[in-house]
Tab-separated table of C-alpha atoms in Angstrom:
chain	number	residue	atom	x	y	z
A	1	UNK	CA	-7.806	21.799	33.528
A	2	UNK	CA	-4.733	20.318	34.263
A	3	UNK	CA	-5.499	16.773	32.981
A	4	UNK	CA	-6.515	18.729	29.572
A	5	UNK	CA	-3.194	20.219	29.440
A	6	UNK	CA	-2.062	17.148	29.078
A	7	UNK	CA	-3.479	16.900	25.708
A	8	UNK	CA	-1.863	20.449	24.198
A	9	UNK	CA	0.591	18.608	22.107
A	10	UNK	CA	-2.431	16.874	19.912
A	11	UNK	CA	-4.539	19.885	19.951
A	12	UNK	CA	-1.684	22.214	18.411
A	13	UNK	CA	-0.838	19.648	15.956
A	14	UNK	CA	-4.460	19.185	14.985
A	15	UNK	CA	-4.467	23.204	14.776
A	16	UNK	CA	-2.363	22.565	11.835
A	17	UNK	CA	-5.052	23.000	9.262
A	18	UNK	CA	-3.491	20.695	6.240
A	19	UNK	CA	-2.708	18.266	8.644
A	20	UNK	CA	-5.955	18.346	10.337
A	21	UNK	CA	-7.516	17.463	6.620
A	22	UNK	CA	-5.121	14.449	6.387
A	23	UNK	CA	-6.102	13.241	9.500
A	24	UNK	CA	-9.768	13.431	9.330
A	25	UNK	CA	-9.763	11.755	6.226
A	26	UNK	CA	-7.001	9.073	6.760
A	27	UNK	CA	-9.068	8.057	9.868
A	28	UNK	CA	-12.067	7.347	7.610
A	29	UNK	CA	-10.390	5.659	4.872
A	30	UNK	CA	-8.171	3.647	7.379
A	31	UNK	CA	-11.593	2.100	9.001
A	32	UNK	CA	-12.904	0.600	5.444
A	33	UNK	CA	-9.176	-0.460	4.742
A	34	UNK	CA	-9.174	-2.575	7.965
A	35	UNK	CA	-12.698	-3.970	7.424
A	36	UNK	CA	-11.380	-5.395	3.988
A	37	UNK	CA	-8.144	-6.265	5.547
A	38	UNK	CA	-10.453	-8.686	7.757
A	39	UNK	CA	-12.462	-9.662	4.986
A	40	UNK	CA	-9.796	-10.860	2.682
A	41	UNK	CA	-7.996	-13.097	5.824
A	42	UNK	CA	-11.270	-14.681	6.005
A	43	UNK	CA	-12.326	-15.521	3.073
A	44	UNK	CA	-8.823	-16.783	2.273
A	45	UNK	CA	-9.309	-19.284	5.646
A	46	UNK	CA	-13.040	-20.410	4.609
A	47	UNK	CA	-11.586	-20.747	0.893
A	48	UNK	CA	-8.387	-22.929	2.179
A	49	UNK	CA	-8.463	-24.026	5.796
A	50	UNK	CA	-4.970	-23.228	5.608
A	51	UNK	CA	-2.424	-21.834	7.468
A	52	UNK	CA	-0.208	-21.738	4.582
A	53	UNK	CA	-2.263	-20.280	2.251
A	54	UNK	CA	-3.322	-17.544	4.503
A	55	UNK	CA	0.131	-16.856	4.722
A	56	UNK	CA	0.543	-16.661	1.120
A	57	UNK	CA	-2.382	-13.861	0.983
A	58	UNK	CA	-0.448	-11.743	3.617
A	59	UNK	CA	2.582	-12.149	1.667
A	60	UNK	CA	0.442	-11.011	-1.331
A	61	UNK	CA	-0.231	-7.620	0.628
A	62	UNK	CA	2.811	-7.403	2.351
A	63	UNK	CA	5.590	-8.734	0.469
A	64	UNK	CA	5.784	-6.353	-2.662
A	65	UNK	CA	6.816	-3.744	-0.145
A	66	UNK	CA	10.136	-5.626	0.785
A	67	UNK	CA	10.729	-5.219	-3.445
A	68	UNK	CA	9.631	-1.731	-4.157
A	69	UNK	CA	9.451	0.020	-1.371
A	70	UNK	CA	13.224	1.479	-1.868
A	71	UNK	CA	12.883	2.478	-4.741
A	72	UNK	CA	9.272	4.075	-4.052
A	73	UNK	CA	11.556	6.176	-1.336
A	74	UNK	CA	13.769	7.344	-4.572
A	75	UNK	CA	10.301	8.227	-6.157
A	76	UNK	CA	9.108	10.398	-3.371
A	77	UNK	CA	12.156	12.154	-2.705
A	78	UNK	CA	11.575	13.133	-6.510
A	79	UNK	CA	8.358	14.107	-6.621
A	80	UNK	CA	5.486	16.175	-5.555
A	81	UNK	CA	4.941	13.748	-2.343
A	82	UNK	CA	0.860	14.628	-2.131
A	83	UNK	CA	0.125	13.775	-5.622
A	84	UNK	CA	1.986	10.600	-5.064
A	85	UNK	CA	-0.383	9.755	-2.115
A	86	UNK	CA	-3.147	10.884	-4.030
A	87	UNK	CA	-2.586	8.687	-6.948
A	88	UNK	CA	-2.263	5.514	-5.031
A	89	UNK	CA	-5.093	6.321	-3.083
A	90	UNK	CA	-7.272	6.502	-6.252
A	91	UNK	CA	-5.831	2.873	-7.017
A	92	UNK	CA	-6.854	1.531	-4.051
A	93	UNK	CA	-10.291	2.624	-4.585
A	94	UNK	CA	-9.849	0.930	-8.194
A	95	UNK	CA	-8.933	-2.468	-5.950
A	96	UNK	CA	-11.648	-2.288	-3.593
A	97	UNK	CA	-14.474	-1.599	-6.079
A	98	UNK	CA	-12.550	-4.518	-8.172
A	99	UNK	CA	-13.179	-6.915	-4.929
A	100	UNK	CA	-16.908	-6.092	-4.349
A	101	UNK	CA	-18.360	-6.475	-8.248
A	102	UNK	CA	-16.430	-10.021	-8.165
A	103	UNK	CA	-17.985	-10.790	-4.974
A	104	UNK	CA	-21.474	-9.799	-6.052
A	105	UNK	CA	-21.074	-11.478	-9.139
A	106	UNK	CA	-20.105	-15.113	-7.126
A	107	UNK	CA	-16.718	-14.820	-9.321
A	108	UNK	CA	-14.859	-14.555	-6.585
A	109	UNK	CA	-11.600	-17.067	-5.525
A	110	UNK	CA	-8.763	-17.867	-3.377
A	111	UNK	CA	-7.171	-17.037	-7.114
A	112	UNK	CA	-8.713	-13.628	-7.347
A	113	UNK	CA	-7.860	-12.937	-3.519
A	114	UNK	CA	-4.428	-13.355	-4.136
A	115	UNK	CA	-3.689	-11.596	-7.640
A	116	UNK	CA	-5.992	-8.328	-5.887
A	117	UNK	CA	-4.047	-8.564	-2.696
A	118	UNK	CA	-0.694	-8.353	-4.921
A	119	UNK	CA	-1.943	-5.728	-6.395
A	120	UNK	CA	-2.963	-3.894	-3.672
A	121	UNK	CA	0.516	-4.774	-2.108
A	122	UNK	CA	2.230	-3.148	-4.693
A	123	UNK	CA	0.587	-0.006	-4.899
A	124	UNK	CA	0.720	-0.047	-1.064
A	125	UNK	CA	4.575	0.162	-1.328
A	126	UNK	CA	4.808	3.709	-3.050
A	127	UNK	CA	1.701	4.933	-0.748
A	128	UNK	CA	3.927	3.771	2.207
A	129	UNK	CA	7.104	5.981	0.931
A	130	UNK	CA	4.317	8.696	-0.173
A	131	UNK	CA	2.528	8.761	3.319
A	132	UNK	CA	5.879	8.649	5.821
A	133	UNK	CA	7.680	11.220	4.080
A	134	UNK	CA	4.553	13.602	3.310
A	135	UNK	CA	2.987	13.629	6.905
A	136	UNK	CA	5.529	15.902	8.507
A	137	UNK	CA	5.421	18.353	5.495
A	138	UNK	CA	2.094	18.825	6.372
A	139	UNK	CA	3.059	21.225	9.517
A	140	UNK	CA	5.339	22.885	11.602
A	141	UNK	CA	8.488	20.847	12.649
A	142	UNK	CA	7.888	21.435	16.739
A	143	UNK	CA	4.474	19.246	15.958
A	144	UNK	CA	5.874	16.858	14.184
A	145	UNK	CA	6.165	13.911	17.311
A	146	UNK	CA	2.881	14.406	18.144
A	147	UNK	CA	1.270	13.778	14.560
A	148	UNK	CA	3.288	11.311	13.688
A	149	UNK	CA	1.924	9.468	16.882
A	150	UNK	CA	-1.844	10.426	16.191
A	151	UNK	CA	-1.110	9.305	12.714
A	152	UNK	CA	-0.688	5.979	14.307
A	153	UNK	CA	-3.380	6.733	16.725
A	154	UNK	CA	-6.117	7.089	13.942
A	155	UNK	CA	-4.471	4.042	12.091
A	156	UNK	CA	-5.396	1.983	15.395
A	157	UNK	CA	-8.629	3.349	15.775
A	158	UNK	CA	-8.983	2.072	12.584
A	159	UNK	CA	-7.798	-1.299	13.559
A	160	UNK	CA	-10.577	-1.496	15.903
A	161	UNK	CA	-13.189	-0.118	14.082
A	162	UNK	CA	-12.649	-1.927	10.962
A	163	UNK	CA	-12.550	-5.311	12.245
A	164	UNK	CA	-15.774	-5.162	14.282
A	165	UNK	CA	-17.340	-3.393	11.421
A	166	UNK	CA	-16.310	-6.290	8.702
A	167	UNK	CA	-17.325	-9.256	11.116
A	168	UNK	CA	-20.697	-7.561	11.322
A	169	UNK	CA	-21.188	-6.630	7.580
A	170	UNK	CA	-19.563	-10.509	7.218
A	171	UNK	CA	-22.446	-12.710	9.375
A	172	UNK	CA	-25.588	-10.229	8.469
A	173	UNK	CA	-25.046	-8.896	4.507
A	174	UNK	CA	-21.985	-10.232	2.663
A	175	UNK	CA	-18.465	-10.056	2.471
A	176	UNK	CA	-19.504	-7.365	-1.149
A	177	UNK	CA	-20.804	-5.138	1.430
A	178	UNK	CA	-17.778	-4.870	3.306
A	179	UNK	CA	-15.713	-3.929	0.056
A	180	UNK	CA	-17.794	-1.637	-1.364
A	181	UNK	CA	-17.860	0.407	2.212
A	182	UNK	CA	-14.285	0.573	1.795
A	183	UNK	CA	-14.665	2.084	-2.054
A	184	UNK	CA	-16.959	4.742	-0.089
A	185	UNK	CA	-14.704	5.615	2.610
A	186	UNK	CA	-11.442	5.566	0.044
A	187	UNK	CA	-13.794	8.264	-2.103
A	188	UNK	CA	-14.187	10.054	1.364
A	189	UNK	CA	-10.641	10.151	2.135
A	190	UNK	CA	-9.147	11.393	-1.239
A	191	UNK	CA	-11.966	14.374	-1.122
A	192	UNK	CA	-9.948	15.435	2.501
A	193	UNK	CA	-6.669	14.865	0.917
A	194	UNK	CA	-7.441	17.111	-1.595
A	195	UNK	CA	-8.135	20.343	0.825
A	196	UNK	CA	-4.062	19.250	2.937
A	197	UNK	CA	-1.435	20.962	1.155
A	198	UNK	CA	2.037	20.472	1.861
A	199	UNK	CA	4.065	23.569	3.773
A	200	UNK	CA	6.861	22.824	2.452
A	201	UNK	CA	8.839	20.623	-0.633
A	202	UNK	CA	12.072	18.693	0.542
A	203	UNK	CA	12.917	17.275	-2.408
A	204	UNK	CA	16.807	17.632	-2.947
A	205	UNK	CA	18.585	18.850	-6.291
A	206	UNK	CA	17.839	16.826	-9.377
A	207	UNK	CA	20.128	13.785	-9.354
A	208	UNK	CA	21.763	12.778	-12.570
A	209	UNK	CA	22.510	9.191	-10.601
A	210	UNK	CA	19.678	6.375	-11.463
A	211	UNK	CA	16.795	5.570	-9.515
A	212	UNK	CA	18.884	2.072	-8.555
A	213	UNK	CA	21.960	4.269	-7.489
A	214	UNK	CA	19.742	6.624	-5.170
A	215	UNK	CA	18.337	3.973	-3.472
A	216	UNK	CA	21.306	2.520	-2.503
A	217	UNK	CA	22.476	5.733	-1.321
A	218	UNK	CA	19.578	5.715	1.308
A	219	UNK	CA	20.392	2.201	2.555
A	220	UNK	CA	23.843	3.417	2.964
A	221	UNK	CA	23.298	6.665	4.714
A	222	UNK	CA	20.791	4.390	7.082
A	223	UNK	CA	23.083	1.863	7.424
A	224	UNK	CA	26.175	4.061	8.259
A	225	UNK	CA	24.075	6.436	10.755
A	226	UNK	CA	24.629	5.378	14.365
A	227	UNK	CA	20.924	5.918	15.228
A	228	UNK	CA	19.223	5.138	12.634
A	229	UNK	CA	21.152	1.678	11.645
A	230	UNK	CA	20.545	0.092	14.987
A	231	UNK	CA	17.275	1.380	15.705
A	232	UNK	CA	15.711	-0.628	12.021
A	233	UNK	CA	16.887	-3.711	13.681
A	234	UNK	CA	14.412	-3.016	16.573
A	235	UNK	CA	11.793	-2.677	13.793
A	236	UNK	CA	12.658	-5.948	11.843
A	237	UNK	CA	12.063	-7.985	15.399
A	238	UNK	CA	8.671	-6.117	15.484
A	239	UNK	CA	7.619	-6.481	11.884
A	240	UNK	CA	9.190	-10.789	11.857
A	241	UNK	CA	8.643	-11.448	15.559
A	242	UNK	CA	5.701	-10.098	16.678
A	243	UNK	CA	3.604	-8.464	14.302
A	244	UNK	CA	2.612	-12.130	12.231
A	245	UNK	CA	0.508	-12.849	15.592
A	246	UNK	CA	-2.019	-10.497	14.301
A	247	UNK	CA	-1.721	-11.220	10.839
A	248	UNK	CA	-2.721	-14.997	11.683
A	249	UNK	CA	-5.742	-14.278	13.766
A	250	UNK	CA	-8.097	-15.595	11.120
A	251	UNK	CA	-6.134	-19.040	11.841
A	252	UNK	CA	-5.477	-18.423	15.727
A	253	UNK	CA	-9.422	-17.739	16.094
A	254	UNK	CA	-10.731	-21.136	14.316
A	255	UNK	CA	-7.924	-23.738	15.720
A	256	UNK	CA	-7.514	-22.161	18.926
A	257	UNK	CA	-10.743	-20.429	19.748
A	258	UNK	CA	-12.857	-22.296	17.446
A	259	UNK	CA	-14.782	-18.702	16.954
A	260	UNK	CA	-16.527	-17.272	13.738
A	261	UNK	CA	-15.625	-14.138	11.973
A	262	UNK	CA	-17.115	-12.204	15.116
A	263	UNK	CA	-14.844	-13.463	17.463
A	264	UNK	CA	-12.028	-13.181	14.980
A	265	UNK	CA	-13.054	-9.014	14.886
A	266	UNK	CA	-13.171	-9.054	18.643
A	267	UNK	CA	-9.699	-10.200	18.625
A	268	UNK	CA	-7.913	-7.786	16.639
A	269	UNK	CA	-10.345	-4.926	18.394
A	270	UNK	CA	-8.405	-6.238	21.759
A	271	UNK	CA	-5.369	-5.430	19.834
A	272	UNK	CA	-6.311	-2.180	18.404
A	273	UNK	CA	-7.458	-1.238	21.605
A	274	UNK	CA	-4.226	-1.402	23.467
A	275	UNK	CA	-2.467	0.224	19.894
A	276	UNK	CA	-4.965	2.889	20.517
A	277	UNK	CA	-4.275	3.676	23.861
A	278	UNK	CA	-0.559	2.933	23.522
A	279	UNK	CA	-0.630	5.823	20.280
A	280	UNK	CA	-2.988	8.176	22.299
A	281	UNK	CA	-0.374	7.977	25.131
A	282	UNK	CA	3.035	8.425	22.741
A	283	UNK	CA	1.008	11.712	21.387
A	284	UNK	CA	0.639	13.599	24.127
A	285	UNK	CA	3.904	13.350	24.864
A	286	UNK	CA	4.867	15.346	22.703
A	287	UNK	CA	8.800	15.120	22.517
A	288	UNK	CA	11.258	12.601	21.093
A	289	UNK	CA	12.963	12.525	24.598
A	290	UNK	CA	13.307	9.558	26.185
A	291	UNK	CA	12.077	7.698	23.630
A	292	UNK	CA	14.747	5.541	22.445
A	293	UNK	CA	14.501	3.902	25.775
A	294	UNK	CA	10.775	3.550	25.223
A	295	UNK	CA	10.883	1.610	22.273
A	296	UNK	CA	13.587	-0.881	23.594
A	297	UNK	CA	11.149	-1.727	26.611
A	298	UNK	CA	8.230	-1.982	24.228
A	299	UNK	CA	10.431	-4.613	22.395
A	300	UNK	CA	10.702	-6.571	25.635
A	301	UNK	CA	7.219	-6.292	26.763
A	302	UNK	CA	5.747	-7.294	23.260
A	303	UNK	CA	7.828	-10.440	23.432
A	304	UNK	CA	6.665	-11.411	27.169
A	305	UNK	CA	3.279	-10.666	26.154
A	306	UNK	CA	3.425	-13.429	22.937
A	307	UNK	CA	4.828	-16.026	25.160
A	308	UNK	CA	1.336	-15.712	27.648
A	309	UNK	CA	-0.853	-15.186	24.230
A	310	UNK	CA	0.912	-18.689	22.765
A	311	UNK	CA	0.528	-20.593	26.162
A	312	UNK	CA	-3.696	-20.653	26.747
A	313	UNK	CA	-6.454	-21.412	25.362
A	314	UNK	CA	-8.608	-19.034	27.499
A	315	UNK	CA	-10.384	-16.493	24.843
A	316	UNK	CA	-10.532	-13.491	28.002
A	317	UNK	CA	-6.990	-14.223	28.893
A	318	UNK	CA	-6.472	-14.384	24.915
A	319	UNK	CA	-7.652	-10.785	24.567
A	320	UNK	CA	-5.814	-8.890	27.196
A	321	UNK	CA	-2.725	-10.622	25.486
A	322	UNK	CA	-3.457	-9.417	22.445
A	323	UNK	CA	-4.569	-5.807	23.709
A	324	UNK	CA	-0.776	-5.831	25.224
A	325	UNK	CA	0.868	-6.869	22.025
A	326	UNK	CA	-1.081	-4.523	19.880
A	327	UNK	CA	0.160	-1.675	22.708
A	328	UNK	CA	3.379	-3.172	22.189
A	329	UNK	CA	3.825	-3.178	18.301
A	330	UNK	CA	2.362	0.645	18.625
A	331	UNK	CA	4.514	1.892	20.858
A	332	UNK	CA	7.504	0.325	19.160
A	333	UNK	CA	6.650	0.808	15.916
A	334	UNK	CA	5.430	4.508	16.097
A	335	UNK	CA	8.413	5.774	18.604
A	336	UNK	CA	11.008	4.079	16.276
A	337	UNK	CA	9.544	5.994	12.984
A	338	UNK	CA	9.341	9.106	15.281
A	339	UNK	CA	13.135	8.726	16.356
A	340	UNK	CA	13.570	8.187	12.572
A	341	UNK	CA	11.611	11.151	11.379
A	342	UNK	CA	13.603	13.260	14.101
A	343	UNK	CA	16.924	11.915	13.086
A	344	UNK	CA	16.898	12.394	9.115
A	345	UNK	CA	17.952	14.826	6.979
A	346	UNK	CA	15.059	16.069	5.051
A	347	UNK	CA	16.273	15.499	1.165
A	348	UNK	CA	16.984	11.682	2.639
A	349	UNK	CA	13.638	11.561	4.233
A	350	UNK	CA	11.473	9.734	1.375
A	351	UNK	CA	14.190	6.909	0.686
A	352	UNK	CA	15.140	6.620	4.796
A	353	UNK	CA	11.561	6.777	5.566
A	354	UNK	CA	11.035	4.226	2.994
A	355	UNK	CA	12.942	1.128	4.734
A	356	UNK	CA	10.962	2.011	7.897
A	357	UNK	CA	7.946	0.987	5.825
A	358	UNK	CA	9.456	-1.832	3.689
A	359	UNK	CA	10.400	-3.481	7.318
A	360	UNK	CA	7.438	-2.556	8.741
A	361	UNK	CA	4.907	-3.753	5.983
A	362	UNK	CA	7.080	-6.210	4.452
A	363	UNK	CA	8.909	-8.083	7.530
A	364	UNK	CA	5.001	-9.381	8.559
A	365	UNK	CA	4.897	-10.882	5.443
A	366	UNK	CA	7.960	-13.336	5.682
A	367	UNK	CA	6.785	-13.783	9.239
A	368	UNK	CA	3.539	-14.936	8.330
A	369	UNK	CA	4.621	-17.013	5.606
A	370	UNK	CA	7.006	-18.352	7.843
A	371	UNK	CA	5.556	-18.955	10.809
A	372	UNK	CA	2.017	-20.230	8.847
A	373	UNK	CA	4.071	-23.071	7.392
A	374	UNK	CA	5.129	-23.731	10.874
A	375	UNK	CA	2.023	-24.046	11.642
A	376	UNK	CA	0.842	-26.531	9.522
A	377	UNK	CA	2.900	-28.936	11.120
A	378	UNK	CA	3.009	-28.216	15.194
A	379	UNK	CA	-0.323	-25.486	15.324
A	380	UNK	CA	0.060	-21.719	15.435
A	381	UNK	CA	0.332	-20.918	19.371
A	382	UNK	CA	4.160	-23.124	18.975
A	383	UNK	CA	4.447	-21.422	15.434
A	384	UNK	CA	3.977	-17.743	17.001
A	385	UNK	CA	6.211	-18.345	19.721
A	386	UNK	CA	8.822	-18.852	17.538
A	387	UNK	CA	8.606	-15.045	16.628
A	388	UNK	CA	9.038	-14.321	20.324
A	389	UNK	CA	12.807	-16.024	20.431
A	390	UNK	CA	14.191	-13.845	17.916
A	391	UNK	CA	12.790	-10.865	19.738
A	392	UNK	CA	14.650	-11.800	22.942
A	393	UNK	CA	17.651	-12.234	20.467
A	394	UNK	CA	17.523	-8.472	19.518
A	395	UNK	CA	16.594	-7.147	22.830
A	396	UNK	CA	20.046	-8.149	24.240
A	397	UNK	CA	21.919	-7.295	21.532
A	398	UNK	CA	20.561	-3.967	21.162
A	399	UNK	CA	20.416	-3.349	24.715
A	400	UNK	CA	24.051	-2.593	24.332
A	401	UNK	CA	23.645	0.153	21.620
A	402	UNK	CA	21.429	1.883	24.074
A	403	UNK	CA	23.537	5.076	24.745
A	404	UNK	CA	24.999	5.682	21.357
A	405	UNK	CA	21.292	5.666	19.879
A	406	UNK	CA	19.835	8.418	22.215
A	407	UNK	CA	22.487	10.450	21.617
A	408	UNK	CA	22.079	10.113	17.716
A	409	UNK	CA	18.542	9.968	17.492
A	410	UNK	CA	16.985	12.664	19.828
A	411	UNK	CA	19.044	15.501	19.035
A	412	UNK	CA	17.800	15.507	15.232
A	413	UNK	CA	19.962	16.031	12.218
A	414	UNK	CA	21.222	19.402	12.745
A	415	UNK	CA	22.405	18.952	16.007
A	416	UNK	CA	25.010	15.894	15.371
């Protein structure tokens, strides 16, 4: 009984009936997301053979975010934050049933790939601000650290679910099949988002400033706050330094590994395993205390664990690197938007919560493009690595902001 107890703080968040609906179907929808996630890096290798050009598709998803994102934060702390998520939701479905009738009618190009990935990216953007500032309206404050985390738990999941599922669907009926799953699942998610209903609206006054003004409002306020400033740097190591590793599997899998799309779904299931475990663990904690402290050893051990990925050649040793960096971005990435979630005040919440995702969605993107240039010249274990330096960089300079961040980010906004 006592090893249950451990698990209260999930249970009495997934008590939370709306948020309970989200969950279920974000953990559904997330699963056919990642299987096309998959599908598009590897089509975009067999249609290329190039590291660049696979880093020009992840831009295409991630790199819209770095643009819009702020001022999709502006949008959701204007409007109704569900119908938001809904709507974009319903686009992605649009995308994904786009993908498969191209792909079943042999139309389908490194062209196509990228034009449907920008797409995607951009609608991703406002679903991003939607998502991060709608979750914890969902349900009581006091469960808020715990969903947040399971929200990242389920995301993970997804990770390895996804991948394995798409390298199946991939070798044995068609890369079609693995789009129009996700179409199914996206169908299956907005039907659960329809029954979560938020608890509460934060949306502030009606501003007479412009959407442009707003935004830069938010950067300011996050900028200015002694918590929440320091804390995005931490995030923009993760999302530059160390996130790209996974986005350049596809490439990582054929040069290094020389495996198929198989192998390539067994690598980022080592990755989602440890980001599973990692988000599990941050869940049942159940507190933001202590977690500042938390995330600035995750930074370190993510960085340690890129150098061993980028030195070997060894596929087992391979996967219990990338297991540990997966763990790594989790715990740093999900403890660092939990901080942030605890720290905000609630009017600022979409447009704050908003640079947490254009970092965190968008920093992969330059990384990737980056470091898959990089590649092209010296291979991608020396390209990765690369990411790993400017981790160490932050790590001791934000090593030094350690006390003045607790203080500002675990006591929550109306405690300062």
């Amino acid at each position: 009984m006592a090893y249950f107890a451990k698990f209260n703080a999930i249970t009495a968040a997934l008590k939370q009936r709306n948020f309970a609906w989200y969950f279920a179907g974000s953990g559904i929808g997330l699963i056919g997301i990642w299987a096309q996630r998959l599908t598009v890096s590897w089509l975009a290798w067999e249609f290329t053979k190039s590291g660049f050009w696979l880093g020009v598709v992840v831009a295409a998803d991630l790199l819209p975010t770095v643009i819009l994102t702020p001022i999709a934060g502006v949008v959701a702390d204007r409007v109704n934050r569900h119908r938001m998520m809904f709507i974009t939701q319903f686009l992605g479905l649009l995308q994904s049933l786009a993908l498969a009738i191209l792909a079943f009618m042999g139309f389908l190009n490194i062209w196509w790939l990228i034009g449907l990935t920008l797409f995607i990216g951009i609608v991703w953007a406002f679903n991003t601000a939607a998502r991060l500032s709608m979750v914890p309206n969902l349900m009581d404050h006091e469960h808020v650290p715990s969903a947040v985390a399971m929200d990242s738990a389920i995301f993970n999941l997804a990770r390895f679910v996804g991948p394995m599922l798409a390298g199946y669907l991939i070798g044995s009926a068609g890369v079609e099949i693995a789009f129009l799953i996700n179409a199914v699942t996206f169908v299956i998610f907005l039907t659960c988002l329809s029954r979560a209903k938020m608890v509460r609206d934060e949306r502030g006054a009606r501003s007479t400033a412009n959407i442009f003004a707003q935004s830069t409002e938010g950067m300011r306020y996050a900028a200015k706050h002694p918590g929440i400033g320091p804390v995005l740097v931490v995030i923009i190591a993760l999302a530059i330094g160390l996130k790209p590793v996974l986005e350049l599997l596809a490439g990582v899998a054929d040069t290094v590994y020389k495996l198929g799309p198989a192998g390539l779904g067994n690598l980022m299931a080592a990755a989602a395993v440890g980001a599973t475990l990692a988000a599990v663990w941050l869940a049942q904690r159940g507190t933001v205390i202590g977690m500042t402290n938390i995330v600035i050893k995750a930074l370190l051990f993510g960085t340690l664990s890129v150098f061993a990925f980028t030195s070997t050649e060894s596929l087992i040793f391979g996967l219990i690197c990338a297991m540990f960096i997966g763990a790594a971005i989790v715990v740093g990435g999900t403890g660092t938007q939990t901080l942030m979630q605890n720290a905000v005040d609630g009017a600022m919440r979409g447009r704050v919560m908003s640079l947490y995702g254009m970092v965190y969605r968008g920093g992969p993107a330059l990384g990737a493009l980056l470091m898959g240039s990089i590649a092209e010249l010296v291979g991608f274990q020396t390209a990765l690595a690369c990411g790993g330096i400017l981790c160490v960089v932050v790590f001791i300079w934000i090593i030094r902001q350690r006390s003045t961040m607790v203080e500002a980010l675990e006591s929550g906004p109306n405690e300062k």
